[in-house]
PDB file of C-alpha atoms in Angstrom:
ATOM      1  CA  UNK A   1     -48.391-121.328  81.681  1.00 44.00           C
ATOM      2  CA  UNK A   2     -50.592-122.155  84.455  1.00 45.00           C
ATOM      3  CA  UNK A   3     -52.659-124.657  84.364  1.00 50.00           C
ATOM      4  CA  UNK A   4     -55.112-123.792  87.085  1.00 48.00           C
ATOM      5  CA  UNK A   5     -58.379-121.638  86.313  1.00 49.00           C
ATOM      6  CA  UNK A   6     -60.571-119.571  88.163  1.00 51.00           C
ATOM      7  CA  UNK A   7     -64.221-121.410  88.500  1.00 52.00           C
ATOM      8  CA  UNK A   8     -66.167-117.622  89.203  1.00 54.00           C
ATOM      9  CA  UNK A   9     -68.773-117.377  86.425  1.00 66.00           C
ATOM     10  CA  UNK A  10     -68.497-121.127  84.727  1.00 78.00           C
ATOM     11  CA  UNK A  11     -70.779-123.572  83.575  1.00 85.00           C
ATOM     12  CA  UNK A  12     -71.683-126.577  85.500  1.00 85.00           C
ATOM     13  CA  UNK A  13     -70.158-128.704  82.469  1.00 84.00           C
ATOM     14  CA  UNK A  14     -66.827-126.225  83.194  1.00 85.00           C
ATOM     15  CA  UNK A  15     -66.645-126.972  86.477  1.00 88.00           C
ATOM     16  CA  UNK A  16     -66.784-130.397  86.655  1.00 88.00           C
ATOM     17  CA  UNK A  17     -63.585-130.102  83.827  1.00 89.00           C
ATOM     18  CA  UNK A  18     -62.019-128.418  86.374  1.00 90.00           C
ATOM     19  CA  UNK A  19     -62.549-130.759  89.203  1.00 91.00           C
ATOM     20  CA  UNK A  20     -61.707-133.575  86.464  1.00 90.00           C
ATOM     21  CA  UNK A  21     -58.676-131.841  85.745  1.00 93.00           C
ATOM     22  CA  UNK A  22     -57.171-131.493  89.369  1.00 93.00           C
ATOM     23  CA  UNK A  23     -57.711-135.107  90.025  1.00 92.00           C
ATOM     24  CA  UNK A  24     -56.431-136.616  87.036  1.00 92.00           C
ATOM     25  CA  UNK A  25     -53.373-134.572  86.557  1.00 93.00           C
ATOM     26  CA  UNK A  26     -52.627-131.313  89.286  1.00 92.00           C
ATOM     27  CA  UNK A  27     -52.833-133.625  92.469  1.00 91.00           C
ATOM     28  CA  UNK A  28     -51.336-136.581  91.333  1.00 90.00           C
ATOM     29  CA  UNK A  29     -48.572-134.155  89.409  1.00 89.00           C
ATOM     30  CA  UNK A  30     -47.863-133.239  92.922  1.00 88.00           C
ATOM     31  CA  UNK A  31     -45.649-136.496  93.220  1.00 85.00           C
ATOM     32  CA  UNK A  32     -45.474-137.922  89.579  1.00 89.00           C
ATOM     33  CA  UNK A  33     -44.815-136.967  86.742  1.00 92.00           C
ATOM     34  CA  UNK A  34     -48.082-136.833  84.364  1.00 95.00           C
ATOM     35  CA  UNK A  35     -47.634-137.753  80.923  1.00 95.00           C
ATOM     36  CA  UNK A  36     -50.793-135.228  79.811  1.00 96.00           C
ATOM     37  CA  UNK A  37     -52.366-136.848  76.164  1.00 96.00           C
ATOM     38  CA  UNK A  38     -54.743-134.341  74.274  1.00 96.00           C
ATOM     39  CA  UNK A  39     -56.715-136.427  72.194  1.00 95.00           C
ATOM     40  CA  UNK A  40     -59.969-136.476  70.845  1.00 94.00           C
ATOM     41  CA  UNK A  41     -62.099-139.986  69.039  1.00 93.00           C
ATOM     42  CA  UNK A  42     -61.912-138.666  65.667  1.00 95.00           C
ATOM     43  CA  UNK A  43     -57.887-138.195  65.426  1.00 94.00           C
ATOM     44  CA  UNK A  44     -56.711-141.184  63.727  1.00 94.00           C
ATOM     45  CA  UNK A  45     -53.020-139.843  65.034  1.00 94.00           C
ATOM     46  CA  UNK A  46     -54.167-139.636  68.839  1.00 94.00           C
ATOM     47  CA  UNK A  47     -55.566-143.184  68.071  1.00 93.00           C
ATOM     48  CA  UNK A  48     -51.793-144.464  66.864  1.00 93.00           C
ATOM     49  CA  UNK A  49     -50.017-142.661  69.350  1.00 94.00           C
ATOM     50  CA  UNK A  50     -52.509-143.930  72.209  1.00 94.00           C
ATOM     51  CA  UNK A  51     -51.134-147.401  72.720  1.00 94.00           C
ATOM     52  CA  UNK A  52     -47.507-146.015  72.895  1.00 94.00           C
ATOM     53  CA  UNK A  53     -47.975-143.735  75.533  1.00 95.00           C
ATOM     54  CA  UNK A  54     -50.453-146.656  77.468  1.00 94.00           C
ATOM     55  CA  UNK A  55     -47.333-149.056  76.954  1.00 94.00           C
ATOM     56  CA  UNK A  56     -44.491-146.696  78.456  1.00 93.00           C
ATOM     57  CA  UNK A  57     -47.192-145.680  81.314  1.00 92.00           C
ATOM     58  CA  UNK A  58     -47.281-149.397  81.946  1.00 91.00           C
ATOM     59  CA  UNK A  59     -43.752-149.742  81.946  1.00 89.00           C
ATOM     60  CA  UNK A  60     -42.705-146.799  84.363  1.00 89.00           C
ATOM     61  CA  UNK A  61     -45.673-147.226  86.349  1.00 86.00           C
ATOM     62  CA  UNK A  62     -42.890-148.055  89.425  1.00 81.00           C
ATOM     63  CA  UNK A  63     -40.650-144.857  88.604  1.00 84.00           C
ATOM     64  CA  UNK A  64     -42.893-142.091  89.843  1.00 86.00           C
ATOM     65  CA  UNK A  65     -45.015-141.932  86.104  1.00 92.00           C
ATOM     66  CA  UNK A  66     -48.722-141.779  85.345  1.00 94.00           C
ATOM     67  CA  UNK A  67     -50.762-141.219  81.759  1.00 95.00           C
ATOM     68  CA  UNK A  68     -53.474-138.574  81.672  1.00 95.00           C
ATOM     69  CA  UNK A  69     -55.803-138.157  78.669  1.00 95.00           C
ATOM     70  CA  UNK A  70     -57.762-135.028  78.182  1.00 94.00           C
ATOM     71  CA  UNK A  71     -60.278-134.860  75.796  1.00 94.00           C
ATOM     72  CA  UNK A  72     -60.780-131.665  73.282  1.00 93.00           C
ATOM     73  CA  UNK A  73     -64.278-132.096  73.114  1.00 93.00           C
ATOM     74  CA  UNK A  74     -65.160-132.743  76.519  1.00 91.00           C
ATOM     75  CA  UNK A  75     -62.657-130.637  78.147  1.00 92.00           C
ATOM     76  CA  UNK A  76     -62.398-127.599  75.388  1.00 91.00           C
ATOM     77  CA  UNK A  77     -61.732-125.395  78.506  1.00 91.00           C
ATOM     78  CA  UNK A  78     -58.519-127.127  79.663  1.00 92.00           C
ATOM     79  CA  UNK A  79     -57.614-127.677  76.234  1.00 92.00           C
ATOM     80  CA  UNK A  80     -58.176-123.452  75.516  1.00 91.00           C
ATOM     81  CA  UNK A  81     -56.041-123.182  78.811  1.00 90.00           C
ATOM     82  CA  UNK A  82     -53.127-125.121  77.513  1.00 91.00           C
ATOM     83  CA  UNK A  83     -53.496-123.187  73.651  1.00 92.00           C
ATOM     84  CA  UNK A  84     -53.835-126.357  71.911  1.00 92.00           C
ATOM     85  CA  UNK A  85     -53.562-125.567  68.102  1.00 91.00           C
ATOM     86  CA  UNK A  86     -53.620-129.615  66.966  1.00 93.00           C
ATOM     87  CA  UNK A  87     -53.648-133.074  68.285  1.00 94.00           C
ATOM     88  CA  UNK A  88     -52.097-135.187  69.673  1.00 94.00           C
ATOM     89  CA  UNK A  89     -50.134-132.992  71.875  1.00 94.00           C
ATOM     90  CA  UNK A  90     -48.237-134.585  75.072  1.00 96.00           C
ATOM     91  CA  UNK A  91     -47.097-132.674  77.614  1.00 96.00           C
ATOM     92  CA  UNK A  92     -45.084-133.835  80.776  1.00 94.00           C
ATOM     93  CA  UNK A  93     -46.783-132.148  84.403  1.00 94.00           C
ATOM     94  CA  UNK A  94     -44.582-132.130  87.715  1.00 93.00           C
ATOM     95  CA  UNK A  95     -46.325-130.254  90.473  1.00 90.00           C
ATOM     96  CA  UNK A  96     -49.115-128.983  88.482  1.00 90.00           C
ATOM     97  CA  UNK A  97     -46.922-126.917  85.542  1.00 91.00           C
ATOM     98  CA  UNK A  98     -45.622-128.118  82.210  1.00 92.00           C
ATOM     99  CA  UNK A  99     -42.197-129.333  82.434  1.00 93.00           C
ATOM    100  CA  UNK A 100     -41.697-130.797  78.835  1.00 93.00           C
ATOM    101  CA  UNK A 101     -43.410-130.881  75.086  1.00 94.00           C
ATOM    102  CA  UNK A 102     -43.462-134.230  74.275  1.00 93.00           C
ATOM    103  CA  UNK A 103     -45.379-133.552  71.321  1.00 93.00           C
ATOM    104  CA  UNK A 104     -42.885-134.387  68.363  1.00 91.00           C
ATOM    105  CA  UNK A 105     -41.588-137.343  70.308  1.00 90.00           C
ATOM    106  CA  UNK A 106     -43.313-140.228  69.104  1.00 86.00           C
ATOM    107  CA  UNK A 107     -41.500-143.464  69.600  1.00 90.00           C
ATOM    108  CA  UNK A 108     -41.350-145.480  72.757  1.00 90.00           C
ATOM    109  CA  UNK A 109     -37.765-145.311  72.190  1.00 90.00           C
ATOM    110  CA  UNK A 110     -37.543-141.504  71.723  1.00 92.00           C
ATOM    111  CA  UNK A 111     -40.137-140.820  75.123  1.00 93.00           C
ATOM    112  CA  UNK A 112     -38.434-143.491  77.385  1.00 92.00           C
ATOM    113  CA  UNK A 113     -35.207-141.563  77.092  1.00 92.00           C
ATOM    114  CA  UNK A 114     -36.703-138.154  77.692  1.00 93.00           C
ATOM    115  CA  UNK A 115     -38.531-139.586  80.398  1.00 93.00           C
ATOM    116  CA  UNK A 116     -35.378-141.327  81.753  1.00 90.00           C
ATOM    117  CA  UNK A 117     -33.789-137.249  81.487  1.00 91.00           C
ATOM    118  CA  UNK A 118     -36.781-135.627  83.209  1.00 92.00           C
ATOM    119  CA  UNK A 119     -36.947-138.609  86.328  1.00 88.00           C
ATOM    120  CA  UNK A 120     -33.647-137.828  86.621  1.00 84.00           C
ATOM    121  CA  UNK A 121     -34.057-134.106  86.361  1.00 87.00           C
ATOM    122  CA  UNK A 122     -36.201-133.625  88.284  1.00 84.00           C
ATOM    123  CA  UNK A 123     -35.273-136.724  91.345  1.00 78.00           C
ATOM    124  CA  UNK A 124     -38.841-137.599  90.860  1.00 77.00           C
ATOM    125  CA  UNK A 125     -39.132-140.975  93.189  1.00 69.00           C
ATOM    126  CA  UNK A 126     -41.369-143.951  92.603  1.00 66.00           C
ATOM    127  CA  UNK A 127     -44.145-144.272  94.680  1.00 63.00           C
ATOM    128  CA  UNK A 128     -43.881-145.334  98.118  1.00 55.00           C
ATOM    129  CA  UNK A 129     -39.934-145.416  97.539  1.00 59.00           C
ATOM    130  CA  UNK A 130     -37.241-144.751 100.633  1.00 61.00           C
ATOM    131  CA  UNK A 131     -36.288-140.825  99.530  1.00 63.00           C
ATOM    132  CA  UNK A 132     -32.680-140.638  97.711  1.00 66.00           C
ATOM    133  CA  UNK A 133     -32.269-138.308 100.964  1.00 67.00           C
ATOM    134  CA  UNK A 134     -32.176-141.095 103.484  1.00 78.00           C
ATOM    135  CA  UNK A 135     -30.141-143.332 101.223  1.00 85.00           C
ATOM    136  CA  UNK A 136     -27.417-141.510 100.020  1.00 86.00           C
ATOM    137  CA  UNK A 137     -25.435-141.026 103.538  1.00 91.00           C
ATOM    138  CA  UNK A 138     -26.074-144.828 103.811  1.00 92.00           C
ATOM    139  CA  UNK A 139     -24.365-145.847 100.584  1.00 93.00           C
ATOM    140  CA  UNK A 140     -21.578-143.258 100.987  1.00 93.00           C
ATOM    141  CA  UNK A 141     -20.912-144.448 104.548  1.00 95.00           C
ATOM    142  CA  UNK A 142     -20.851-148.596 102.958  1.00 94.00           C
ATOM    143  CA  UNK A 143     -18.319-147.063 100.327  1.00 94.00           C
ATOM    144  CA  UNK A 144     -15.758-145.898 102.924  1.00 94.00           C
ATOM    145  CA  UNK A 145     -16.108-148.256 105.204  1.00 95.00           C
ATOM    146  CA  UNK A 146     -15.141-150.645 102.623  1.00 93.00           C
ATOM    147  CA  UNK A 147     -12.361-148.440 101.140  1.00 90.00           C
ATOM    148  CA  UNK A 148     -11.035-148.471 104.429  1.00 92.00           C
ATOM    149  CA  UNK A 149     -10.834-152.346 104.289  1.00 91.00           C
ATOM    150  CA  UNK A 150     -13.629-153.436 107.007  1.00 95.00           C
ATOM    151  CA  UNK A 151     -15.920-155.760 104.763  1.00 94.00           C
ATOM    152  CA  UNK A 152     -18.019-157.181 107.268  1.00 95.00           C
ATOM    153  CA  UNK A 153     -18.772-153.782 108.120  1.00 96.00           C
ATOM    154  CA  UNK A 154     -19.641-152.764 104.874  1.00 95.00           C
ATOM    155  CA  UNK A 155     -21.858-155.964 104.085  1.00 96.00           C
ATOM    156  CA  UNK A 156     -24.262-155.031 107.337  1.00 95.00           C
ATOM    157  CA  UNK A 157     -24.460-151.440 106.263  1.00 95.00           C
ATOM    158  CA  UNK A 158     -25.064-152.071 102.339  1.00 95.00           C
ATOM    159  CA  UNK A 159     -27.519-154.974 103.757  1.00 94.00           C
ATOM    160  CA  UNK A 160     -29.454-151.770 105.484  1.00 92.00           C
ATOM    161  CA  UNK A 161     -29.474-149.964 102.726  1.00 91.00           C
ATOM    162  CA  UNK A 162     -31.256-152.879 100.108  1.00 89.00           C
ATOM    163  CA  UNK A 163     -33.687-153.327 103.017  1.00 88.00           C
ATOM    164  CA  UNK A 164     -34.430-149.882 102.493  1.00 85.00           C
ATOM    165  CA  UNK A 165     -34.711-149.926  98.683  1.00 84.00           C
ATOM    166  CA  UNK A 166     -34.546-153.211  97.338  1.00 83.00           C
ATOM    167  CA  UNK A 167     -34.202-152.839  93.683  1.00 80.00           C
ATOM    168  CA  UNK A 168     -31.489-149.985  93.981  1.00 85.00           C
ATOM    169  CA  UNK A 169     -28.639-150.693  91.693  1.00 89.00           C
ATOM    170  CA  UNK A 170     -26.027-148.676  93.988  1.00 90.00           C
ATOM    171  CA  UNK A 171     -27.148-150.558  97.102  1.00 92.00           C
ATOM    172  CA  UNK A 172     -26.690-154.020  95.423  1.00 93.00           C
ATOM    173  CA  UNK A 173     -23.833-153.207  93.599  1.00 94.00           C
ATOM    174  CA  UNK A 174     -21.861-152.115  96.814  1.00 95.00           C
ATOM    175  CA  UNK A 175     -23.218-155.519  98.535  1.00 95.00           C
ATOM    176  CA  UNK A 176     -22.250-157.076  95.916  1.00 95.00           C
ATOM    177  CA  UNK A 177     -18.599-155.607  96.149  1.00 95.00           C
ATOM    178  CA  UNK A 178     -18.874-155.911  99.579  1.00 96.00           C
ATOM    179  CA  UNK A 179     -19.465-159.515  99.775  1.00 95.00           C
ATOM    180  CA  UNK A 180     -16.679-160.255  97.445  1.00 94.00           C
ATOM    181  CA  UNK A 181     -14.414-158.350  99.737  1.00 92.00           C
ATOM    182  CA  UNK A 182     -15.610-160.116 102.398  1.00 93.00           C
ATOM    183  CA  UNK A 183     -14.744-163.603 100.536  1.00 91.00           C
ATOM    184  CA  UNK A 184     -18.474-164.125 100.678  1.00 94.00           C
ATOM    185  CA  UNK A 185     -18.165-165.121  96.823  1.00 93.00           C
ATOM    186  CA  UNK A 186     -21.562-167.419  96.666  1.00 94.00           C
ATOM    187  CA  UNK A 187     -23.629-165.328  98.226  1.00 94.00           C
ATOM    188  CA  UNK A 188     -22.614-162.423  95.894  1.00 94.00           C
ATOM    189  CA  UNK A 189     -23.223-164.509  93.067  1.00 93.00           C
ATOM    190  CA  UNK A 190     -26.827-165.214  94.159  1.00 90.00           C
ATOM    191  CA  UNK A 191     -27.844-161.677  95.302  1.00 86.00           C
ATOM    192  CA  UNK A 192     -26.521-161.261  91.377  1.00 89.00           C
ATOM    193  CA  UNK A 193     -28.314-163.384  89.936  1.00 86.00           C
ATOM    194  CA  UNK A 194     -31.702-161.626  91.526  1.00 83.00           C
ATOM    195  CA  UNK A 195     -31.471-158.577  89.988  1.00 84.00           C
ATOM    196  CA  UNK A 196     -33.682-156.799  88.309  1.00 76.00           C
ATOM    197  CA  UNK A 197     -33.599-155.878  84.598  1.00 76.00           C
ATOM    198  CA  UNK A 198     -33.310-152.337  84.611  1.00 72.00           C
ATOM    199  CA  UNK A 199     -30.628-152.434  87.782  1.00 76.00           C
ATOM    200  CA  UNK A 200     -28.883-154.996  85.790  1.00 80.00           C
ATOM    201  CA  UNK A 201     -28.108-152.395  83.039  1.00 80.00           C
ATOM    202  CA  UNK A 202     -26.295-150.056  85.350  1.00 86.00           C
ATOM    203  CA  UNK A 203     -22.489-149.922  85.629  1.00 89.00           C
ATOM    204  CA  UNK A 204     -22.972-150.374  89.747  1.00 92.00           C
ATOM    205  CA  UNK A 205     -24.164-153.556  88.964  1.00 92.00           C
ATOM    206  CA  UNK A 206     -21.148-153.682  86.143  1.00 90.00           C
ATOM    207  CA  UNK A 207     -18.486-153.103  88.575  1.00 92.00           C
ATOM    208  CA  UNK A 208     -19.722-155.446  90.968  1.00 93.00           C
ATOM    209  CA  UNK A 209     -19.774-157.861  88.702  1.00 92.00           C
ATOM    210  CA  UNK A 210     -16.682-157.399  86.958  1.00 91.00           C
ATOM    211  CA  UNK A 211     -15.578-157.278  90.704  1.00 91.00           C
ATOM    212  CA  UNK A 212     -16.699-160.964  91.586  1.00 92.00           C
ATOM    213  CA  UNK A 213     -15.044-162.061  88.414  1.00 89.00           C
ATOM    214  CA  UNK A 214     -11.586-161.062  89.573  1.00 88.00           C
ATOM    215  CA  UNK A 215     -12.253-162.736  92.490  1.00 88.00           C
ATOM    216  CA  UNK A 216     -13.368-166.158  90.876  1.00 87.00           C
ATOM    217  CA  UNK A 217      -9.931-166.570  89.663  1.00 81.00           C
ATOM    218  CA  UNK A 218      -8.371-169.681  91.011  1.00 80.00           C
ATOM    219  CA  UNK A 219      -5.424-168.657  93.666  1.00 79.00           C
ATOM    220  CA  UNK A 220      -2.751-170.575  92.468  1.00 86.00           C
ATOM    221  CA  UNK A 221       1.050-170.535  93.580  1.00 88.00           C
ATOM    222  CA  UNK A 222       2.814-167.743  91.759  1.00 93.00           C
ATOM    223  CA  UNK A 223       6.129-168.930  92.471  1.00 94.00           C
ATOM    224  CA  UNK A 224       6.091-171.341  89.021  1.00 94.00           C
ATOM    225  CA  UNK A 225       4.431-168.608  87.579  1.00 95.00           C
ATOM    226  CA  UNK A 226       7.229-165.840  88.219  1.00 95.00           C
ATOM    227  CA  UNK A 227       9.862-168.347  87.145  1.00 96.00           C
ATOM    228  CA  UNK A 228       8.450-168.849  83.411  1.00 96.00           C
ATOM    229  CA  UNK A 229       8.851-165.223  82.857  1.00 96.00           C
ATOM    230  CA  UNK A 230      12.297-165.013  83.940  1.00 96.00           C
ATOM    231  CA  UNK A 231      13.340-167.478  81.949  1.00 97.00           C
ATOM    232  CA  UNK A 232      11.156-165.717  79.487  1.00 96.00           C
ATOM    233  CA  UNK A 233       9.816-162.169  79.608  1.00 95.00           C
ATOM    234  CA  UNK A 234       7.742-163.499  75.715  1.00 96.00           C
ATOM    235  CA  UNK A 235       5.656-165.850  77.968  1.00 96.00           C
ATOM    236  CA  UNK A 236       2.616-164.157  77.893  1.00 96.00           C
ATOM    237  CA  UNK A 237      -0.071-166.437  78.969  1.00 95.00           C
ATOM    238  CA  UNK A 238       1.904-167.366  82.092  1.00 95.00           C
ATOM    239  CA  UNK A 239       1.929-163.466  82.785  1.00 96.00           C
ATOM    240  CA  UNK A 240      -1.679-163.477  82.440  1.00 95.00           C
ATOM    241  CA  UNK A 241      -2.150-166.159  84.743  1.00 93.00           C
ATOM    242  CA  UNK A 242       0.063-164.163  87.217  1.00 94.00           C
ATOM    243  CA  UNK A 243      -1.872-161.247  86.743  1.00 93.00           C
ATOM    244  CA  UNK A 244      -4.906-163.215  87.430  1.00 91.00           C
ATOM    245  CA  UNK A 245      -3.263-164.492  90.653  1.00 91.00           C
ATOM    246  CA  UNK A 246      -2.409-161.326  91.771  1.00 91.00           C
ATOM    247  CA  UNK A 247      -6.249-160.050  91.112  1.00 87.00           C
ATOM    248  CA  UNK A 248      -7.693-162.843  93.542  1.00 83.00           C
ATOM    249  CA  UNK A 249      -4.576-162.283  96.167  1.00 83.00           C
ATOM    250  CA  UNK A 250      -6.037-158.286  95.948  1.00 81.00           C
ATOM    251  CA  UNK A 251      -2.733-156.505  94.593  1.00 90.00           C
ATOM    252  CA  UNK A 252      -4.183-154.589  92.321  1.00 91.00           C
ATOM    253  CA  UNK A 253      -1.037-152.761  91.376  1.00 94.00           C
ATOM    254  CA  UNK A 254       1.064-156.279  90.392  1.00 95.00           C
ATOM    255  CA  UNK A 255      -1.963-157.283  88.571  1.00 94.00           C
ATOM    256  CA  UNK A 256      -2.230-153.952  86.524  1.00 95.00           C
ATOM    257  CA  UNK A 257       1.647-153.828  86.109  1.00 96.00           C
ATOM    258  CA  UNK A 258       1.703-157.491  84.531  1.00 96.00           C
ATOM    259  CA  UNK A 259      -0.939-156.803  82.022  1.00 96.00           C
ATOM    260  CA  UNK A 260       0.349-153.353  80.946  1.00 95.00           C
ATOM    261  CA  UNK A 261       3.825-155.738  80.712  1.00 96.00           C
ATOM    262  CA  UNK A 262       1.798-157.730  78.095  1.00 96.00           C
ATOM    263  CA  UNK A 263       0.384-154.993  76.200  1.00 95.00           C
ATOM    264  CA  UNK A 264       3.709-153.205  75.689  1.00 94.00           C
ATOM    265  CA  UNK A 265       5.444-156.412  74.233  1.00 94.00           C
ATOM    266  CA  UNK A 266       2.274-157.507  72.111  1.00 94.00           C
ATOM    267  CA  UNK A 267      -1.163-155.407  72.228  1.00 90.00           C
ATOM    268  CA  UNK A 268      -2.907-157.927  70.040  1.00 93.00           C
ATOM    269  CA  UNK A 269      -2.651-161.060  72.435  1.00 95.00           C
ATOM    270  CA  UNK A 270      -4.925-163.516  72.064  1.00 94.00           C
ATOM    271  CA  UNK A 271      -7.069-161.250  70.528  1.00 93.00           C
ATOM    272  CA  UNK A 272      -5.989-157.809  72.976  1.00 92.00           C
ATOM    273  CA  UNK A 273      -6.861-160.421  75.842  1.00 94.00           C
ATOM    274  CA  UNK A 274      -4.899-158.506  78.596  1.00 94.00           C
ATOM    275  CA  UNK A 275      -5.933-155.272  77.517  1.00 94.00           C
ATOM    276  CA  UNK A 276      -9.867-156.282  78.233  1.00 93.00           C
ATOM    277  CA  UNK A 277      -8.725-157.968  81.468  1.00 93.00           C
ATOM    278  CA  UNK A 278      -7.012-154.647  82.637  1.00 94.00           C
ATOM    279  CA  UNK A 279     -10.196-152.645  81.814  1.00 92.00           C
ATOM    280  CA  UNK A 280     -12.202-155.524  83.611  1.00 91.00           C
ATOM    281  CA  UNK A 281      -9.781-154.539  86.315  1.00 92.00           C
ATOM    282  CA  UNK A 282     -10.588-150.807  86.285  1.00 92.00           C
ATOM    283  CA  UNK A 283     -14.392-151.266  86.246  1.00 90.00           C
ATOM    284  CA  UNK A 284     -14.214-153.584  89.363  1.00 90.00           C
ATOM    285  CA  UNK A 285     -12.062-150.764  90.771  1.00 88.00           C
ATOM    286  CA  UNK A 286     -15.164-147.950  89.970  1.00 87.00           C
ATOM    287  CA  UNK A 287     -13.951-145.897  86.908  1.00 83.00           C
ATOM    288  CA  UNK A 288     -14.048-142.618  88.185  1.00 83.00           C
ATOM    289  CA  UNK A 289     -11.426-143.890  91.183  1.00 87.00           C
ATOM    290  CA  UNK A 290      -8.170-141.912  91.442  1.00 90.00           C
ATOM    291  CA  UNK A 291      -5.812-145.372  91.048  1.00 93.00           C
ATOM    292  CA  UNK A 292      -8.312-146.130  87.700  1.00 92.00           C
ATOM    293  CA  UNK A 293      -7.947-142.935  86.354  1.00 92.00           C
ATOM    294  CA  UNK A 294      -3.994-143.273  86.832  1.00 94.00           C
ATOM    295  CA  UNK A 295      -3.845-146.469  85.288  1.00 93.00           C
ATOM    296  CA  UNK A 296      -6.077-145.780  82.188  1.00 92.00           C
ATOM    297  CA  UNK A 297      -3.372-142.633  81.276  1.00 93.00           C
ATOM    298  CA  UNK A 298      -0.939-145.566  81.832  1.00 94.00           C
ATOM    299  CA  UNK A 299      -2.944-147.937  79.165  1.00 93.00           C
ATOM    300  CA  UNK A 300      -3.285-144.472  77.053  1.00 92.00           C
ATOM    301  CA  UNK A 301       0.242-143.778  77.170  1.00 91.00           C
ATOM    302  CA  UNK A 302       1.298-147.385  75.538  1.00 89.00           C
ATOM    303  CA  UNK A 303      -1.390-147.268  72.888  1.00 86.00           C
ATOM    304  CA  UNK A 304      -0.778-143.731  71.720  1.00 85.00           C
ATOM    305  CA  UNK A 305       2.670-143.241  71.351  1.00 70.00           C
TER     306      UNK A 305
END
C-alpha cells in the first residue's frame, strides 16, 4: 500500500490533507520511524490508547521515533487511502510505506518491544547519531587491538569511538574492558558509574563489568594458597581464593581450572559459589568467545553426567 495520492482533481480541503500528510509522516518517515495513530474525538478507545502511544513517543524520542495522529474526520482521504475499517489503528511508517500493524498491540510493554524489533530491523538511527557505518570498523579495530594485548592502544581507540557516540553500550563496554586491561581500574569504575539506563541493560556493559570485578580481586601471594590444597584437595575456599588470584594475575585458564576443581568435588559450595564465579568469568571473557564456549562444554560436561 502506498501511501502517496495523486492531488489532480481534489478539493482544496483534500489538498491541504495531503500536504498535512507529507509533513507529518512521509518526510519525517524518511529518517524515523512514524508511529501513525488513526483516531478520531469521539472514540473513547483512541482516547485510552492516546496517552500510551504519547508516553513511548516521549520515551524513544532519542532512538530515531516520532508519533503521528491522523484524524478520520479531518483527513477521511488519508484514512480511505490506508482502508481504515475501525479505530484506533497504529501503523509503523519507515520511508513513507507501512512497515508494521501495531493495531492489536496495546500495552507500552507489548509496543516498546516491537519497536525495539523494528529499530533494530530496520538500523533505524537516532537523530543526529554517528551512522553504525562509521562505528563499527572502530569498535572491531579496539577489540583486536586489545585481544592482541596492547591496552593503551585500545583505550585511545575505544576513547574515539565514545567521542563519536557517547551513549553506545559497545563503545563503553570495550573502554571499560579496556581500561581494566590497562590497570586503569578507577577510571573504569567511574566511566561505569555514568552510564546510561538503557546502555546499562546491555550485556557489553555486563561483561565489562563482570570484567572490572575480576580485576578488583586483591592480588595476594598464592604460594600459602597452593600449599592448603596440597595438604588438602577438600579446602575449597582456599581454592576459591586461588582462583580469584589467578583472575587478577590474568590466567584465565588456572582460574577456570580451580573452580571447575571445586565444582567436581562439591557443586553446591557455599551456595554453587564457584560455579557463579566461573560464569562471572566467562561473561568478562565475552560469551560467544572460542575459550568461553570451550569452557562452558567443560562446566556442561561435570553437571550432566
Amino acid at each position: 500500500m502506498k501511501p502517496a495520492v495523486a492531488t489532480l482533481g481534489l478539493t482544496e480541503a483534500e489538498r491541504e490533507s495531503i500536504e498535512r500528510f507529507e509533513a507529518k509522516v512521509i518526510q519525517p518517515s524518511m529518517t524515523s520511524l512514524v508511529i501513525l495513530d488513526f483516531w478520531a474525538d469521539w472514540c473513547g478507545p483512541c482516547k485510552q490508547l492516546a496517552p500510551v502511544l504519547e508516553k513511548i513517543a516521549e520515551d524513544y524520542s532519542t532512538k530515531g521515533v516520532k508519533l503521528a495522529k491522523i484524524d478520520v474526520d479531518q483527513d477521511k482521504l488519508i484514512a480511505a487511502q490506508f482502508r481504515i475499517q475501525s479505530i484506533p489503528t497504529v501503523y509503523a511508517v519507515y520511508r513513507g510505506q507501512p512497515v508494521a500493524d501495531l493495531t492489536n498491540y496495546r500495552s507500552e510493554g507489548q509496543l516498546k518491544k516491537v519497536l525495539d524489533q523494528l529499530l533494530a530491523q530496520l538500523k533505524i538511527e537516532p537523530e543526529g547519531a554517528v551512522p553504525k557505518a562509521e562505528i563499527e570498523p572502530l569498535i572491531a579495530m579496539g577489540e583486536q587491538v586489545l585481544e592482541e594485548g596492547d591496552a593503551p592502544r585500545a583505550v585511545n581507540i575505544f576513547r574515539q569511538v565514545r567521542e563519536m557516540a557517547p551513549d553506545n553500550p559497545q563503545a563503553i563496554g570495550g573502554l571499560v574492558r579496556a581500561l581494566v586491561a590497562a590497570g586503569e581500574l578507577d577510571e573504569a569504575r567511574q566511566f561505569l558509574g555514568t552510564v546510561p539506563d538503557e546502555a546499562a541493560k546491555s550485556t557489553d556493559i555486563a561483561r565489562a563489568r563482570a570484567a572490572l570485578e575480576l580485576a578488583s580481586a586483591p592480588k595476594v601471594d598464592t604460594a600459602p594458597l597452593e600449599a592448603r590444597i596440597a595438604a588438602n584437595p577438600e579446602d575449597h575456599e582456599a581454592r576459591f581464593e586461588l582462583a580469584g588470584a589467578k583472575m587478577a594475575s590474568g590466567d584465565r585458564d588456572a582460574a577456570a581450572d580451580a573452580l571447575l576443581e571445586i565444582v567436581k568435588r562439591d557443586r553446591e559450595w557455599n551456595e554453587g559459589a564457584a560455579r557463579k564465579r566461573f560464569l562471572q568469568l566467562l561473561e568478562a571473557q565475552g560469551l560467544e568467545d572460542p575459550w568461553s564456549s570451550a569452557q562452558r562444554r567443560r562446566l556442561s560436561a561435570l553437571l550432566f553426567t
